[in-house]
Amino acid sequence: MSWNEQQGSEDKNIQQELLKNGNLPKHIAMIMDGNGRWAVKQNLNRIAGHREGIETVRDIVKACSQLGIKYLTLYAFSIENWKRPTSEVGGLMRLLEFYLRRELKELNENKVKMFSIGKVSSLPKSVQKLLHRAIDTTKDNDGLTLTLALSYSGRWDIVRAVQMLSLDVRRGKISPEDINEEFFAGYLQTNPLPDPDFVIRTSGEMRLSNFLLWENAYSEFYITEKYWPEFRRNELYKALAEFQHRERRFGKTSEQITNKEIEDQNTYLKRILNAINMS
Ligand code: FPP
């Protein structure tokens, strides 16, 4: 059964409200934070937090796909995360393997196209193999593009792009005058993706943590106190309603927005929150 067929009617109604209102983001990027703190709060070990985090990944991917969001990028493992205790790194790698092994069939059946950014060559061979298989199997799909940022850092990708650009200058393929923002972005690993228009970070931290530094120049930010394992689809819906609310200014100043528009926005937010609370 496809994800759309599985969907309950209350959830469908909330999604229809969001869709009716328009202006959903095209590309959502997520900093999945707080697995460790969630686990400690439940008297569990950190890996149990990451395991529960996978359940959130599954729910969020499904909800984004059902809503017709085109791009979702998840910060799953940063270059800095290699400094964590070996046991935690090993546990995370095993969870990644588990996810890629268990989910590929369902992702493919639901037209998800897998992509990755980061220094994939530093991942264990077994993870690399599963990742390449997932990307290759889903390459012709036209649904949600799900990008996993793995062994990724924004500065690393920028430096990598500069190195490749310099090589092309040295080989005489391009001249320094050819370089502008768009041209440079073509050398980043995120080149096939549009810039994120919405970044969500869980667990209340107000940091970018080296995530898509170039690409997030104009993104809207949403920070929630919820830990990643708690950030299920209803939390996503609240974030999306907030995004729509911000977007609905359409570049106007707050003074230009009429009382009627403010009233409409507040009624809309209330309606979405009510629907979520009732579901
Ligand atoms: C941050 O929480 C989370 C991570 C470093 C890993 C995220 C990984 C997953 C959700 C599971 C695997 C992902 C996929 C895409 C299958 P933290 O450990 O830094 O939490 P803390 O700040 O509370 O310690």
Short mmCIF file of C-alpha atoms and ligand atoms in Angstrom, two decimals:
data_model
loop_
_atom_site.label_atom_id
_atom_site.label_comp_id
_atom_site.label_asym_id
_atom_site.label_seq_id
_atom_site.Cartn_x
_atom_site.Cartn_y
_atom_site.Cartn_z
CA MET A 1 0.00 0.00 0.00
CA SER A 2 1.41 3.42 -0.96
CA TRP A 3 1.89 6.15 1.66
CA ASN A 4 -1.05 8.10 0.26
CA GLU A 5 -3.34 5.09 0.52
CA GLN A 6 -2.26 4.47 4.13
CA GLN A 7 -3.11 7.99 5.28
CA GLY A 8 -5.89 8.51 7.84
CA SER A 9 -8.64 11.05 7.13
CA GLU A 10 -7.77 13.46 9.99
CA ASP A 11 -4.18 13.69 8.84
CA LYS A 12 -5.34 14.14 5.24
CA ASN A 13 -7.57 17.05 6.34
CA ILE A 14 -4.68 18.87 8.04
CA GLN A 15 -2.51 18.40 4.97
CA GLN A 16 -5.31 19.66 2.74
CA GLU A 17 -5.60 22.82 4.87
CA LEU A 18 -1.86 23.40 4.51
CA LEU A 19 -1.95 22.75 0.79
CA LYS A 20 -4.96 25.01 0.28
CA ASN A 21 -3.11 27.86 1.93
CA GLY A 22 -0.25 27.45 -0.58
CA ASN A 23 3.35 28.65 -0.26
CA LEU A 24 4.78 25.46 1.15
CA PRO A 25 8.57 25.32 1.03
CA LYS A 26 10.15 23.65 -1.95
CA HIS A 27 13.22 22.50 -0.03
CA ILE A 28 13.24 21.79 3.70
CA ALA A 29 16.57 21.19 5.42
CA MET A 30 16.58 19.70 8.92
CA ILE A 31 19.14 19.68 11.70
CA MET A 32 18.07 16.62 13.68
CA ASP A 33 19.25 17.43 17.17
CA GLY A 34 18.49 16.15 20.67
CA ASN A 35 18.52 12.36 20.28
CA GLY A 36 21.01 12.04 23.15
CA ARG A 37 19.09 14.34 25.51
CA TRP A 38 15.83 12.60 24.68
CA ALA A 39 17.42 9.24 25.58
CA VAL A 40 18.85 10.55 28.87
CA LYS A 41 15.43 11.91 29.79
CA GLN A 42 14.00 8.39 29.31
CA ASN A 43 16.88 6.71 31.19
CA LEU A 44 18.05 5.09 27.98
CA ASN A 45 21.43 5.04 26.29
CA ARG A 46 22.25 7.51 23.49
CA ILE A 47 21.94 4.89 20.74
CA ALA A 48 18.35 4.26 21.82
CA GLY A 49 17.80 7.99 21.16
CA HIS A 50 19.22 7.68 17.65
CA ARG A 51 17.07 4.57 17.10
CA GLU A 52 13.96 6.51 18.06
CA GLY A 53 15.25 9.31 15.81
CA ILE A 54 14.93 6.95 12.87
CA GLU A 55 11.22 6.58 13.60
CA THR A 56 10.97 10.38 13.27
CA VAL A 57 12.92 10.24 9.99
CA ARG A 58 10.41 7.70 8.67
CA ASP A 59 7.40 9.78 9.68
CA ILE A 60 8.80 13.09 8.40
CA VAL A 61 9.88 11.62 5.05
CA LYS A 62 6.42 10.13 4.60
CA ALA A 63 4.63 13.37 5.56
CA CYS A 64 6.81 15.48 3.24
CA SER A 65 6.21 13.07 0.40
CA GLN A 66 2.43 13.07 1.00
CA LEU A 67 2.44 16.88 1.00
CA GLY A 68 4.28 16.96 -2.32
CA ILE A 69 7.37 18.69 -0.89
CA LYS A 70 10.04 18.34 -3.58
CA TYR A 71 13.26 18.31 -1.51
CA LEU A 72 14.12 17.24 2.03
CA THR A 73 17.70 17.32 3.30
CA LEU A 74 18.60 15.69 6.62
CA TYR A 75 21.81 16.43 8.53
CA ALA A 76 22.45 12.87 9.65
CA PHE A 77 26.18 12.93 10.45
CA SER A 78 28.59 15.86 10.42
CA ILE A 79 32.35 15.69 9.90
CA GLU A 80 32.63 16.87 13.52
CA ASN A 81 30.54 13.85 14.66
CA TRP A 82 33.55 11.57 13.95
CA LYS A 83 34.98 12.94 17.24
CA ARG A 84 32.24 11.19 19.27
CA PRO A 85 33.06 8.00 21.23
CA THR A 86 33.80 5.07 18.90
CA SER A 87 30.87 3.12 20.32
CA GLU A 88 28.41 5.89 19.41
CA VAL A 89 29.88 6.37 15.92
CA GLY A 90 29.71 2.60 15.36
CA GLY A 91 26.12 2.53 16.60
CA LEU A 92 25.13 5.37 14.26
CA MET A 93 26.76 3.65 11.28
CA ARG A 94 24.87 0.44 12.06
CA LEU A 95 21.62 2.41 12.29
CA LEU A 96 22.30 4.01 8.93
CA GLU A 97 22.89 0.57 7.43
CA PHE A 98 19.69 -0.66 9.03
CA TYR A 99 17.72 2.30 7.63
CA LEU A 100 19.10 1.98 4.11
CA ARG A 101 18.56 -1.78 4.08
CA ARG A 102 15.06 -1.74 5.58
CA GLU A 103 13.59 1.34 3.90
CA LEU A 104 14.83 1.20 0.31
CA LYS A 105 11.93 -0.85 -1.03
CA GLU A 106 9.28 1.39 0.51
CA LEU A 107 11.10 4.60 -0.47
CA ASN A 108 11.39 3.39 -4.04
CA GLU A 109 7.75 2.30 -4.22
CA ASN A 110 6.79 5.82 -3.12
CA LYS A 111 8.95 7.45 -5.81
CA VAL A 112 11.51 8.92 -3.40
CA LYS A 113 14.80 9.79 -5.06
CA MET A 114 17.80 9.32 -2.75
CA PHE A 115 20.82 11.59 -2.85
CA SER A 116 23.75 12.25 -0.54
CA ILE A 117 26.20 15.04 0.23
CA GLY A 118 29.36 14.85 2.29
CA LYS A 119 32.63 12.95 2.33
CA VAL A 120 30.95 9.62 1.64
CA SER A 121 34.33 7.92 1.04
CA SER A 122 35.05 8.20 4.77
CA LEU A 123 32.00 6.11 5.70
CA PRO A 124 32.39 2.35 6.32
CA LYS A 125 32.42 0.41 3.05
CA SER A 126 29.19 -1.39 3.97
CA VAL A 127 27.34 1.95 4.37
CA GLN A 128 28.84 3.30 1.13
CA LYS A 129 27.63 0.24 -0.73
CA LEU A 130 24.08 0.50 0.60
CA LEU A 131 24.00 4.24 -0.05
CA HIS A 132 25.16 3.83 -3.66
CA ARG A 133 22.63 1.07 -4.17
CA ALA A 134 19.83 3.30 -2.80
CA ILE A 135 20.86 6.24 -5.00
CA ASP A 136 21.17 4.06 -8.08
CA THR A 137 17.88 2.21 -7.52
CA THR A 138 15.91 5.44 -7.06
CA LYS A 139 17.68 7.64 -9.63
CA ASP A 140 14.72 7.84 -12.03
CA ASN A 141 12.08 8.57 -9.38
CA ASP A 142 10.27 11.89 -9.60
CA GLY A 143 8.84 12.24 -6.09
CA LEU A 144 10.53 13.68 -3.00
CA THR A 145 14.32 14.04 -3.31
CA LEU A 146 15.68 12.85 0.04
CA THR A 147 19.25 13.99 0.61
CA LEU A 148 21.27 12.57 3.48
CA ALA A 149 24.13 14.77 4.64
CA LEU A 150 26.71 12.22 5.79
CA SER A 151 30.17 13.07 7.00
CA TYR A 152 29.20 16.53 5.80
CA SER A 153 30.27 20.02 6.72
CA GLY A 154 29.47 23.24 4.87
CA ARG A 155 33.03 24.55 5.02
CA TRP A 156 34.39 21.22 3.78
CA ASP A 157 32.17 21.41 0.70
CA ILE A 158 33.10 25.05 0.02
CA VAL A 159 36.83 24.28 0.25
CA ARG A 160 36.35 21.23 -1.97
CA ALA A 161 34.56 23.40 -4.55
CA VAL A 162 37.38 25.98 -4.47
CA GLN A 163 39.96 23.23 -5.07
CA MET A 164 38.04 21.90 -8.07
CA LEU A 165 37.51 25.36 -9.47
CA SER A 166 41.22 26.15 -9.09
CA LEU A 167 42.11 22.97 -10.96
CA ASP A 168 39.83 24.00 -13.83
CA VAL A 169 41.49 27.44 -13.91
CA ARG A 170 44.94 25.82 -13.94
CA ARG A 171 43.93 23.50 -16.80
CA GLY A 172 42.72 26.55 -18.73
CA LYS A 173 39.10 25.27 -18.82
CA ILE A 174 37.84 28.49 -17.22
CA SER A 175 39.24 31.90 -16.43
CA PRO A 176 38.83 33.68 -13.06
CA GLU A 177 36.50 36.22 -14.72
CA ASP A 178 33.97 33.42 -15.40
CA ILE A 179 33.44 32.95 -11.67
CA ASN A 180 30.27 34.39 -10.20
CA GLU A 181 27.91 33.11 -7.49
CA GLU A 182 25.92 30.86 -9.78
CA PHE A 183 29.03 29.44 -11.41
CA PHE A 184 30.63 28.74 -8.02
CA ALA A 185 27.47 27.02 -6.72
CA GLY A 186 27.81 24.63 -9.66
CA TYR A 187 30.91 23.17 -7.98
CA LEU A 188 29.17 22.45 -4.67
CA GLN A 189 27.83 18.96 -4.00
CA THR A 190 24.39 20.50 -3.54
CA ASN A 191 24.45 21.67 -7.16
CA PRO A 192 21.45 19.55 -8.25
CA LEU A 193 19.31 20.92 -5.39
CA PRO A 194 17.65 24.33 -5.07
CA ASP A 195 18.71 26.31 -2.01
CA PRO A 196 16.63 25.38 1.06
CA ASP A 197 13.86 27.87 1.69
CA PHE A 198 13.15 26.49 5.18
CA VAL A 199 15.54 25.16 7.84
CA ILE A 200 14.20 23.39 10.90
CA ARG A 201 16.35 22.67 13.94
CA THR A 202 15.12 20.62 16.87
CA SER A 203 16.06 20.75 20.56
CA GLY A 204 16.20 24.53 20.94
CA GLU A 205 19.81 25.15 19.89
CA MET A 206 20.29 28.37 17.92
CA ARG A 207 23.19 27.28 15.74
CA LEU A 208 23.79 26.41 12.11
CA SER A 209 26.50 23.87 13.02
CA ASN A 210 28.30 24.04 9.68
CA PHE A 211 25.17 22.99 7.76
CA LEU A 212 24.72 24.22 4.17
CA LEU A 213 26.57 27.48 4.89
CA TRP A 214 26.44 28.78 1.31
CA GLU A 215 22.99 27.44 0.51
CA ASN A 216 21.22 28.82 3.59
CA ALA A 217 22.00 32.46 2.80
CA TYR A 218 18.30 33.36 2.44
CA SER A 219 16.54 30.48 4.23
CA GLU A 220 13.86 30.99 6.85
CA PHE A 221 14.71 29.41 10.20
CA TYR A 222 12.45 27.55 12.59
CA ILE A 223 13.75 26.34 15.93
CA THR A 224 11.66 24.12 18.18
CA GLU A 225 12.32 22.97 21.74
CA LYS A 226 11.19 19.45 20.82
CA TYR A 227 13.93 16.83 20.68
CA TRP A 228 14.28 15.11 17.31
CA PRO A 229 12.63 11.82 18.46
CA GLU A 230 9.57 13.90 19.48
CA PHE A 231 9.41 15.87 16.24
CA ARG A 232 6.70 13.90 14.46
CA ARG A 233 4.42 15.07 11.62
CA ASN A 234 2.17 17.28 13.78
CA GLU A 235 5.24 19.29 14.79
CA LEU A 236 6.16 19.57 11.11
CA TYR A 237 2.68 20.88 10.33
CA LYS A 238 3.06 23.60 13.00
CA ALA A 239 6.41 24.59 11.48
CA LEU A 240 4.91 24.69 7.98
CA ALA A 241 1.97 26.84 9.12
CA GLU A 242 4.50 29.25 10.63
CA PHE A 243 6.48 29.29 7.37
CA GLN A 244 3.34 30.09 5.40
CA HIS A 245 2.54 32.86 7.84
CA ARG A 246 5.98 34.40 7.27
CA GLU A 247 5.80 33.95 3.51
CA ARG A 248 2.39 35.53 3.33
CA ARG A 249 3.93 38.94 3.86
CA PHE A 250 5.17 38.58 0.26
CA GLY A 251 7.96 41.01 0.84
CA LYS A 252 5.67 43.70 2.22
CA THR A 253 6.62 45.57 5.38
CA SER A 254 4.55 44.83 8.48
CA GLU A 255 3.01 48.33 8.17
CA GLN A 256 1.73 47.47 4.71
CA ILE A 257 -0.14 44.40 5.94
CA THR A 258 -3.78 45.20 6.58
CA ASN A 259 -5.68 44.25 9.74
CA LYS A 260 -7.81 41.99 7.60
CA GLU A 261 -4.74 40.06 6.40
CA ILE A 262 -3.46 39.71 9.99
CA GLU A 263 -6.89 38.49 11.10
CA ASP A 264 -6.99 35.93 8.27
CA GLN A 265 -3.53 34.65 9.17
CA ASN A 266 -4.39 34.29 12.86
CA THR A 267 -7.63 32.45 12.06
CA TYR A 268 -5.70 30.13 9.78
CA LEU A 269 -3.03 29.38 12.41
CA LYS A 270 -5.72 28.71 15.01
CA ARG A 271 -7.56 26.37 12.65
CA ILE A 272 -4.41 24.34 11.92
CA LEU A 273 -3.47 24.12 15.61
CA ASN A 274 -7.00 23.01 16.51
CA ALA A 275 -6.98 20.35 13.83
CA ILE A 276 -3.60 19.10 15.09
CA ASN A 277 -4.77 19.02 18.71
CA MET A 278 -7.87 17.07 17.73
CA SER A 279 -6.00 14.51 15.63
C1 FPP B 1 21.97 14.72 16.94
O1 FPP B 1 21.55 14.37 18.24
C2 FPP B 1 21.76 13.63 16.02
C3 FPP B 1 22.75 12.99 15.33
C4 FPP B 1 24.17 13.35 15.45
C5 FPP B 1 22.47 11.86 14.45
C6 FPP B 1 21.15 11.87 13.74
C7 FPP B 1 20.90 10.49 13.31
C8 FPP B 1 19.70 9.88 13.25
C9 FPP B 1 18.41 10.55 13.50
C10 FPP B 1 19.61 8.45 12.89
C11 FPP B 1 20.12 8.06 11.54
C12 FPP B 1 19.67 8.94 10.44
C13 FPP B 1 19.11 8.54 9.28
C14 FPP B 1 18.87 9.53 8.20
C15 FPP B 1 18.72 7.17 8.99
P1 FPP B 1 22.62 14.41 19.39
O2 FPP B 1 23.17 13.04 19.56
O3 FPP B 1 23.65 15.45 19.11
O4 FPP B 1 21.73 14.82 20.62
P2 FPP B 1 22.20 15.64 21.89
O5 FPP B 1 22.58 17.00 21.42
O6 FPP B 1 20.98 15.66 22.75
O7 FPP B 1 23.33 14.89 22.51
#
